[in-house]
Structure formats: structure tokens, C-alpha cells
Tab-separated table of C-alpha atoms and ligand atoms in Angstrom:
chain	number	residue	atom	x	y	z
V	1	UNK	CA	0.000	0.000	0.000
V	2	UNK	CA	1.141	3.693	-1.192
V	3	UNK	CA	1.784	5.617	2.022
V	4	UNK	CA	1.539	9.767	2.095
V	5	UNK	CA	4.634	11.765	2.599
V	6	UNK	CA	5.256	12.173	6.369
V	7	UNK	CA	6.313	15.773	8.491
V	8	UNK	CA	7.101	15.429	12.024
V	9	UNK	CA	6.894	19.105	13.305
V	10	UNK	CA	8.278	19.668	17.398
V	11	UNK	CA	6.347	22.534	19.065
V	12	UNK	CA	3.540	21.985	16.869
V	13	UNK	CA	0.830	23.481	18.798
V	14	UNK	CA	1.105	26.859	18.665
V	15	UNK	CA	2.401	29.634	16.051
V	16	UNK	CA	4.326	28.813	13.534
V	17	UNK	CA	4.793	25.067	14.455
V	18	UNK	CA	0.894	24.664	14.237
V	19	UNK	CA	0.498	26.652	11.239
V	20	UNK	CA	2.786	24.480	9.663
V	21	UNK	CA	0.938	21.620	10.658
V	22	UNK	CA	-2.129	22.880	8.571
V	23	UNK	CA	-0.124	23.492	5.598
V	24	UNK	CA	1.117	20.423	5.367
V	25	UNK	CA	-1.966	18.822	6.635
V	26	UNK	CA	-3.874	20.669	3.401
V	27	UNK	CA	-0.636	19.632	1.156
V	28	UNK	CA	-1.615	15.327	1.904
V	29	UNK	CA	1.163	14.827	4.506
V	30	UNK	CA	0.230	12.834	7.091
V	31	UNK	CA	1.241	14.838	9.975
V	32	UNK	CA	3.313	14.495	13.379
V	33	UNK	CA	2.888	17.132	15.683
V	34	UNK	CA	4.541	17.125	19.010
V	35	UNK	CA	4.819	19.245	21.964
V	36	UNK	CA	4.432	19.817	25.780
V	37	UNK	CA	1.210	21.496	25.547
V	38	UNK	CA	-0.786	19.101	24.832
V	39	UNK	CA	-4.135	20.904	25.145
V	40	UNK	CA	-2.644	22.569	21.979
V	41	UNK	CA	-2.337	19.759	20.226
V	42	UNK	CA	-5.894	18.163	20.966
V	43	UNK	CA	-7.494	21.351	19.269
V	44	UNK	CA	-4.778	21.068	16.606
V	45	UNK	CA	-5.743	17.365	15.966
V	46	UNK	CA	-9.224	18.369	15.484
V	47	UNK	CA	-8.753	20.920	13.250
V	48	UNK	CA	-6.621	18.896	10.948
V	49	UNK	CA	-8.577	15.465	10.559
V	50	UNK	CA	-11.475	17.899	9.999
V	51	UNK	CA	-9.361	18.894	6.882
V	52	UNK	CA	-9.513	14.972	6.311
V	53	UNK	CA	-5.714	14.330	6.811
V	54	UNK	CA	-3.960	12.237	8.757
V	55	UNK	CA	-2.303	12.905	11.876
V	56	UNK	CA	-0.893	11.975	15.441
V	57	UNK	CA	0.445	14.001	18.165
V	58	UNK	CA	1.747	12.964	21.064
V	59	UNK	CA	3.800	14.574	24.067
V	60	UNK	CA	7.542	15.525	23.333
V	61	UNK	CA	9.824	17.948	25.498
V	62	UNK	CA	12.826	18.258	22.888
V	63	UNK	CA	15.386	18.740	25.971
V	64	UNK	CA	14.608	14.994	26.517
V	65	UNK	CA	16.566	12.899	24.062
V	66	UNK	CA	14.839	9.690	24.689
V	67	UNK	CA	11.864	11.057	24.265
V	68	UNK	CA	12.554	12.550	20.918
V	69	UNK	CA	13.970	9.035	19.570
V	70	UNK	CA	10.717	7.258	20.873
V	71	UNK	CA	8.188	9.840	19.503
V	72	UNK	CA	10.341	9.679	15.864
V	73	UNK	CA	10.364	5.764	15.806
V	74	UNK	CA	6.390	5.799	16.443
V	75	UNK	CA	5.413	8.367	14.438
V	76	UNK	CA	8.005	6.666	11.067
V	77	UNK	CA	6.612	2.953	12.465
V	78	UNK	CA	2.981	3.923	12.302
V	79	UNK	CA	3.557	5.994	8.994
V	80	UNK	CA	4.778	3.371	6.919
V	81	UNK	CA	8.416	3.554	7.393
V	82	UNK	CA	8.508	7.210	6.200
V	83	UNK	CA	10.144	10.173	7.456
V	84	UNK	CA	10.224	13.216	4.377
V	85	UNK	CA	9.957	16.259	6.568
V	86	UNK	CA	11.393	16.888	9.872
V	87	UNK	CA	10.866	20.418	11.171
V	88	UNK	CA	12.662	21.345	14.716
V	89	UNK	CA	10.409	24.476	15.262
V	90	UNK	CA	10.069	24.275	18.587
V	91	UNK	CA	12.237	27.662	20.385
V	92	UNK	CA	11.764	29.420	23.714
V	93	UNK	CA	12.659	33.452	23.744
V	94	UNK	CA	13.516	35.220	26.529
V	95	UNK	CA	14.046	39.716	25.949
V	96	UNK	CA	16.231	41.907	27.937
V	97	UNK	CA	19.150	43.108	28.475
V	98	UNK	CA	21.459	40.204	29.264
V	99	UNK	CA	22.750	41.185	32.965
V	100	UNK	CA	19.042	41.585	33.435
V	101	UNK	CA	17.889	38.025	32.796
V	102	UNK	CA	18.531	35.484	35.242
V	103	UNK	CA	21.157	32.810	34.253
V	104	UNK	CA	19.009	29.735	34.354
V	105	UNK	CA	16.534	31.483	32.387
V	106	UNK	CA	19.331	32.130	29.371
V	107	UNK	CA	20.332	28.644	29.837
V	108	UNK	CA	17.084	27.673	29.189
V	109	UNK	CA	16.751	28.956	25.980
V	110	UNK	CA	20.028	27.001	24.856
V	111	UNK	CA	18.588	23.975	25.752
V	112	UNK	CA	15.302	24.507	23.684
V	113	UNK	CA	16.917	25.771	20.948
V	114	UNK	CA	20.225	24.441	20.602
V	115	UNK	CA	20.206	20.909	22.383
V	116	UNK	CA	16.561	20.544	20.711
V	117	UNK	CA	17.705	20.693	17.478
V	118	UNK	CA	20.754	18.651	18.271
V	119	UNK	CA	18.298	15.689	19.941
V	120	UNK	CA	15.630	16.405	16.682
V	121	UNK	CA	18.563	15.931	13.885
V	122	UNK	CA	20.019	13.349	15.969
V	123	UNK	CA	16.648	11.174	16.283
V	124	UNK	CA	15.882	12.119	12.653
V	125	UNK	CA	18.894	10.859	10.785
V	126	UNK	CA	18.298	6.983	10.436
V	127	UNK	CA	14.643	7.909	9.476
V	128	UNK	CA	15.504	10.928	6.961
V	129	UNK	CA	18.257	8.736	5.369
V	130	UNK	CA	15.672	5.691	4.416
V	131	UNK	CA	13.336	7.898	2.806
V	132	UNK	CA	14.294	9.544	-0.829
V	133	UNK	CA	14.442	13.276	-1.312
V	134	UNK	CA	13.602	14.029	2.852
V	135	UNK	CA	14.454	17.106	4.161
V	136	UNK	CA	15.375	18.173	7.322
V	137	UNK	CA	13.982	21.749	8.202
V	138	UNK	CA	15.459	23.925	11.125
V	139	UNK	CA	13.436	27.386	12.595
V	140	UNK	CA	16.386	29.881	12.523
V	141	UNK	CA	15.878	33.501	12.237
V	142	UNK	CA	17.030	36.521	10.957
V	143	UNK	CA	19.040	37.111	14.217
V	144	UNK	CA	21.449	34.501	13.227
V	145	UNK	CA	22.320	37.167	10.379
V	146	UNK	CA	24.044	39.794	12.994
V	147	UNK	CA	24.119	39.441	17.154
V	148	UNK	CA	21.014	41.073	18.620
V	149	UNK	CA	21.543	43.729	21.325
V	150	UNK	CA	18.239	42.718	23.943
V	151	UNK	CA	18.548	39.052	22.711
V	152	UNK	CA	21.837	38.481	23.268
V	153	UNK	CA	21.821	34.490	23.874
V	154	UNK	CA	18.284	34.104	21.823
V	155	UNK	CA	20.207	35.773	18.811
V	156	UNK	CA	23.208	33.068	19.732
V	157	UNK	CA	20.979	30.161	19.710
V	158	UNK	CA	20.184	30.995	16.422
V	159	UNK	CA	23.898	30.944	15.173
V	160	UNK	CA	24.047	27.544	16.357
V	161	UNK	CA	20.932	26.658	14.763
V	162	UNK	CA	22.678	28.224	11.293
V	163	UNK	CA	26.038	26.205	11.849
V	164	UNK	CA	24.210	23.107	12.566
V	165	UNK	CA	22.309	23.400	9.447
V	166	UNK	CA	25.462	24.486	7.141
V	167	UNK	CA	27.303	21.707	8.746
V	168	UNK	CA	24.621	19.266	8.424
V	169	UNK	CA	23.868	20.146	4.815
V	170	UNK	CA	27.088	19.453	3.539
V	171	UNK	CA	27.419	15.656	6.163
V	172	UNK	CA	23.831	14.583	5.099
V	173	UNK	CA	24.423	15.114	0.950
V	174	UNK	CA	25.834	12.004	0.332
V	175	UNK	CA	22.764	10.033	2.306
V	176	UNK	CA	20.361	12.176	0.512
V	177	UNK	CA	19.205	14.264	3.041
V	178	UNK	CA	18.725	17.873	1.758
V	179	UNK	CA	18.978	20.651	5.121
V	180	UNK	CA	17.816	24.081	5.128
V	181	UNK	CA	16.870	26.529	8.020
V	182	UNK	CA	14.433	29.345	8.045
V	183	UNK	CA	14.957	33.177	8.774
V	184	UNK	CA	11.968	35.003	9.322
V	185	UNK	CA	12.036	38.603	11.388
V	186	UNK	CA	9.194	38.929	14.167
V	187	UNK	CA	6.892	36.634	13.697
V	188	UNK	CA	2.950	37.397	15.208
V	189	UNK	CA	3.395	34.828	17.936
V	190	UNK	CA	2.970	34.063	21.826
V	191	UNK	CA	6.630	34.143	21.745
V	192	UNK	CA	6.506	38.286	20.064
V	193	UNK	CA	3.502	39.335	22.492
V	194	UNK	CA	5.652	40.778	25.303
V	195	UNK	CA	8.705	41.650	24.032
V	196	UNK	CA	9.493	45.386	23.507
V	197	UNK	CA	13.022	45.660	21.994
V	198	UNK	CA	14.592	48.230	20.354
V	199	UNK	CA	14.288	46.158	17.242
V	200	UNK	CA	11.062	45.561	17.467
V	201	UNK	CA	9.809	49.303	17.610
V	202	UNK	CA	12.077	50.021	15.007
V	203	UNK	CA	11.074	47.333	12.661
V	204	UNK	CA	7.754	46.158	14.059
V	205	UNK	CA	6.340	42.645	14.054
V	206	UNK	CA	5.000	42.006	10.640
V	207	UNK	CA	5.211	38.159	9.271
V	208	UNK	CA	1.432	36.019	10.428
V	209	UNK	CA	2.750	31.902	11.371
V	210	UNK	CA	0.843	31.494	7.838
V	211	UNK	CA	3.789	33.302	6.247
V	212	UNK	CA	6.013	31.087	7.873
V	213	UNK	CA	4.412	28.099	6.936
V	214	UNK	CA	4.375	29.275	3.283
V	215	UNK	CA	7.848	29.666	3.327
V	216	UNK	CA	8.602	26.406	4.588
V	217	UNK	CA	6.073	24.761	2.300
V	218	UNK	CA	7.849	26.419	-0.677
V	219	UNK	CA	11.301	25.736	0.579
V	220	UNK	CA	10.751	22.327	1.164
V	221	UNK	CA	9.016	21.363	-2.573
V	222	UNK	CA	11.718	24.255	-4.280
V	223	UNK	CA	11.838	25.306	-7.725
V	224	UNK	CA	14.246	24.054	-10.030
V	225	UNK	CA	16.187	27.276	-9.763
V	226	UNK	CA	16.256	26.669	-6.567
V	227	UNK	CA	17.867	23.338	-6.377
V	228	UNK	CA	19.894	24.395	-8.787
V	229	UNK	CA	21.807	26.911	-6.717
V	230	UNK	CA	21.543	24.654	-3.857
V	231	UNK	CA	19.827	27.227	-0.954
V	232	UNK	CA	20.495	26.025	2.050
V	233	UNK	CA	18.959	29.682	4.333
V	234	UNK	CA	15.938	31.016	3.247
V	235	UNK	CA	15.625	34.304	4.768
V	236	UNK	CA	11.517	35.261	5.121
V	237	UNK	CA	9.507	38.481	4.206
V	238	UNK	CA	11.251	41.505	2.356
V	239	UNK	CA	12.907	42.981	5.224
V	240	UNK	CA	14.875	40.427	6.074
V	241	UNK	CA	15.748	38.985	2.177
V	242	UNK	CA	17.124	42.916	2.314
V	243	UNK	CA	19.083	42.476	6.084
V	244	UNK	CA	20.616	38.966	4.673
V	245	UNK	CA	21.704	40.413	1.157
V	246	UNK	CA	23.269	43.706	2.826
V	247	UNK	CA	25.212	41.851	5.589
V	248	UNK	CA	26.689	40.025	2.836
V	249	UNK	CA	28.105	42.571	0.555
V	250	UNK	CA	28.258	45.527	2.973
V	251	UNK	CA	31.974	46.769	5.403
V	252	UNK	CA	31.731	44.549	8.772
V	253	UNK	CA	31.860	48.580	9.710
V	254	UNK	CA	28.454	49.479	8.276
V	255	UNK	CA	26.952	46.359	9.481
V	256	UNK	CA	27.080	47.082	12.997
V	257	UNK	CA	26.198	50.437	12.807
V	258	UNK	CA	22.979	49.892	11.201
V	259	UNK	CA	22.508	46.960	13.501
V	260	UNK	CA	23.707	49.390	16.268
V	261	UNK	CA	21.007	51.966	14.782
V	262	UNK	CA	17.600	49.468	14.516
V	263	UNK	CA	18.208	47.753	17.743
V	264	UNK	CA	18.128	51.683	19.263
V	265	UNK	CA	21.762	50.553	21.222
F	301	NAD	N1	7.943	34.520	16.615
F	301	NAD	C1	9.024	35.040	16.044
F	301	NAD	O1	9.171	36.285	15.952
F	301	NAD	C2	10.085	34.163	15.462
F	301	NAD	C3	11.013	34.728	14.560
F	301	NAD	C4	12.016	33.923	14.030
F	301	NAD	C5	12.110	32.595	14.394
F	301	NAD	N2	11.201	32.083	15.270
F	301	NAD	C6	11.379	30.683	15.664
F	301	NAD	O2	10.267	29.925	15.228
F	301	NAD	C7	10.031	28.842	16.130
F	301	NAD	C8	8.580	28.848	16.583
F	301	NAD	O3	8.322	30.068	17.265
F	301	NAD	P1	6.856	30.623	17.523
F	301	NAD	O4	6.919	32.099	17.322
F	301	NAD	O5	5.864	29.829	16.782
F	301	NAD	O6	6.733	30.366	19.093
F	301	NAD	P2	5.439	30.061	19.999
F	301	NAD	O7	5.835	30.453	21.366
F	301	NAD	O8	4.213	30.642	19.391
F	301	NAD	O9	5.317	28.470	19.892
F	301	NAD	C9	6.362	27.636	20.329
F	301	NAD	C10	5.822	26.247	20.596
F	301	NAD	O10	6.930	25.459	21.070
F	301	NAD	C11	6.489	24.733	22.203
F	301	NAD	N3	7.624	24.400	23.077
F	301	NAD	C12	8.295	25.249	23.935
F	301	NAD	N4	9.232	24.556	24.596
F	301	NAD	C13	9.169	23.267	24.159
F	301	NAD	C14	9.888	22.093	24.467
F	301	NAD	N5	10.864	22.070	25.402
F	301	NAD	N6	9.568	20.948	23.802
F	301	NAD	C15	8.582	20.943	22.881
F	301	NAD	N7	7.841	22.022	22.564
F	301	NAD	C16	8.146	23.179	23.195
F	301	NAD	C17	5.460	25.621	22.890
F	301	NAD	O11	4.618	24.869	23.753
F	301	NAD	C18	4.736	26.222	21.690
F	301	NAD	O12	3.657	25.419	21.271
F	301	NAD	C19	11.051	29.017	17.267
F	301	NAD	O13	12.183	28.207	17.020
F	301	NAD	C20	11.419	30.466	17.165
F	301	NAD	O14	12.680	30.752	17.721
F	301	NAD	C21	10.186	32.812	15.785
């Protein structure tokens, strides 16, 4: 029996994570969404077998190694053996100025969104390897393009996030595995609703999770050009396609200044 493509989508149940899940849902995938709010993903659930796709969800912290290789095993066993998409989207934020936030709380954030991603790529590999033309998709952001003053450790989980992916893009070629990360700005999110940076007055928060999800959607099923030129970052909505060009041809001088400048330093 012909099984659908599989995703398998970590902090699925909110913002971008769950409007990712829909996407995909609407595209035929049969869909894994995962998280620790679980209330979340019981409305999420609903909403998607209403669109008359195929899903399970199931309770994941991503800190939790173990659990992240037992949710992936289930979710590939149940699905036919099939892992095409695996998203690590799930990614804490904490805004401030660093002396101002609380140590545990910083290290918190690198364990969501660095040791996450680590246990997600990790769990992923055998699966994403046995299934032709997978992808693996990591939630960066456009503050892994230049270190952001108020999100000083957020900004260098995101680095991480972008050397993983570069790294693991050129390891994962030869077993077929294509990885790419995503780089939207502020995002209209639970995780934007509180935060008053610098930045964020200066640039405002302008992408929906549907943009997002677009993006991925698009990234993951790319146009010939596309492949062709082998993207591996895929910066999202025009102002930060503009930030990731500029960085790239502009004096390490101007760079910071302008950075200095929007982030009101
Ligand atoms: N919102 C933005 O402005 C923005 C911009 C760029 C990148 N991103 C990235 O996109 C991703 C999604 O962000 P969002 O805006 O949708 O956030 P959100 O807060 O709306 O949703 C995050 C989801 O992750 C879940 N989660 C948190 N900790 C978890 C854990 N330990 N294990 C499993 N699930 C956990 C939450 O329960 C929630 O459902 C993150 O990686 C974030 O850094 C967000």
C-alpha cells in the first residue's frame, strides 16, 4: 500500500509550528505534531482530521533525548516507514538586556533551541536517510544574520541553529538528506507578544505563522532554480531577504552600525 509523505513538526501546537501543521496537513502529509502542551495539540488534531488528513500528536519535550527518539520511531513505524519532513520548530525566547535576565533562564533557551535541534537531527537521521528526497527543516531567524543587542543568547541560539544546518547540509548530501533553516524577522506569535526591543519598535512585528508556513512549504518542494543553486537559508519576508543580502556585501563597519542603529543601542 502507497503511504503519504510524512512531516514530524516539534512545538507543533502553537504559532508557527501549528500553522505548519495545517499546511502540510492541506498539502496530503500525514502529519506528526509534538509538543508539551498538549491541550494545543488536541485542538490542533481536530482541526486537521477535519481537513480529512492524517495525523498523530503525542507529548515531546525536545530537551529529553529519549523522548525525541521514541516519539520519531512511532510516528516513522505507524507511517509506513517514512520520514520526508522533519521540522525542529520548537524555540523558547527570553528579551532583555542580558545582565538583566537570570542565568538559568538564558540557559534555558540554549537547551530549547540548541540541544533541541541537536536531539531532533540526531533522532531524525536513520529515518531521513531511508526515505528519498527528505528534508530536514530547522526554525532559525534573521538574528542569526548579525548578534542582537536585547537578545543576546536568543540571537546566539540561532547561530548555532545556522552552523548546525550548514554543517549538516554538507554531512547529510551524500545520504540524501537535503537541510535548510528558516529566517523570518518577528513573527505574530505568543513568543513576540511581550517583548518590547529596540528592534522591534524600530522594525515592528510584521510576518502572520501562515507566512512562515508558506515559506517552509515552498522551501521544502523548491523550484528548479532553486535546487539548482543549492539554498540552504531562506531568509523570510522583504525585510529580512534585504538584512541577509546587505550583511553580505556591505563593510563589517556598516553592518554594525545599522545593527547598532535598529536595535536603538
Ligand atoms: N515569533 C518570532 O518572531 C520568530 C522569529 C524567528 C524565528 N522564530 C522561531 O520559530 C520557532 C517557533 O516560534 P513561535 O513564534 O511559533 O513560538 P510560539 O511560542 O508561538 O510556539 C512555540 C511552541 O513550542 C512549544 N515548546 C516550547 N518549549 C518546548 C519544548 N521544550 N519541547 C517541545 N515544545 C516546546 C510551545 O509549547 C509552543 O507550542 C522558534 O524556534 C522560534 O525561535 C520565531
Amino acid at each position: 500500500m502507497a503511504h503519504n509523505k510524512t512531516v514530524f513538526i516539534t512545538g507543533a501546537a502553537a504559532g508557527i509550528g501549528r500553522a505548519t501543521a495545517l499546511t502540510f496537513a492541506r498539502r496530503g502529509y500525514t502529519v506528526g505534531a509534538y509538543d508539551i502542551d498538549e491541550a494545543g495539540l488536541a485542538t490542533l488534531s481536530a482541526e486537521i482530521a477535519a481537513l480529512g488528513a492524517a495525523v498523530r500528536t503525542g507529548h515531546l519535550d525536545v530537551t529529553d533525548f529519549d523522548e525525541m527518539s521514541a516519539r520519531t520511531a512511532e510516528f516513522v513505524a505507524a507511517s509506513g516507514g517514512r520520514l520526508d519532513v522533519m521540522i525542529n520548530n520548537a524555540g523558547i525566547l527570553v528579551a532583555g538586556r542580558f545582565a538583566d535576565i537570570a542565568v538559568p533562564a538564558q540557559r534555558r533557551m540554549i537547551d530549547v533551541n540548541c540541544v533541541g535541534v541537536l536531539n531532533g537531527a540526531h533522532a531524525a537521521h536513520a529515518h531521513l536517510r531511508a526515505t528519498p528526497g527528505s528534508v530536514l527543516v530547522n526554525l532559525a531567524s534573521a538574528s542569526a544574520i548579525y548578534g542582537q543587542a536585547e537578545l543576546a543568547v536568543y540571537s546566539a541560539t540561532k547561530f548555532f541553529v545556522r552552523a548546525m544546518t550548514e554543517a549538516l547540509d554538507l554531512e547529510w548530501g551524500a545520504d540524501g538528506i537535503r537541510v535548510i533553516d528558516m529566517w523570518p524577522l518577528f513573527v505574530q506569535t505568543a513568543m513576540t507578544d511581550d517583548i518590547h526591543t529596540g528592534s522591534t519598535s524600530s522594525l515592528g512585528i510584521n510576518l502572520t505563522p501562515d507566512d512562515v508556513a508558506d515559506a517552509i512549504a515552498a522551501a521544502v518542494h523548491p523550484s528548479w532554480l532553486r535546487r539548482r543553486i543549492h539554498q540552504v537559508h531562506f531568509p523570510v519576508g522583504t525585510q529580512t531577504k534585504v538584512f541577509a543580502l546587505g550583511s553580505r556585501f556591505s563593510p563589517a563597519w556598516l553592518t554594525r552600525l545599522l545593527n547598532k542603529r535598529v536595535s536603538q543601542s
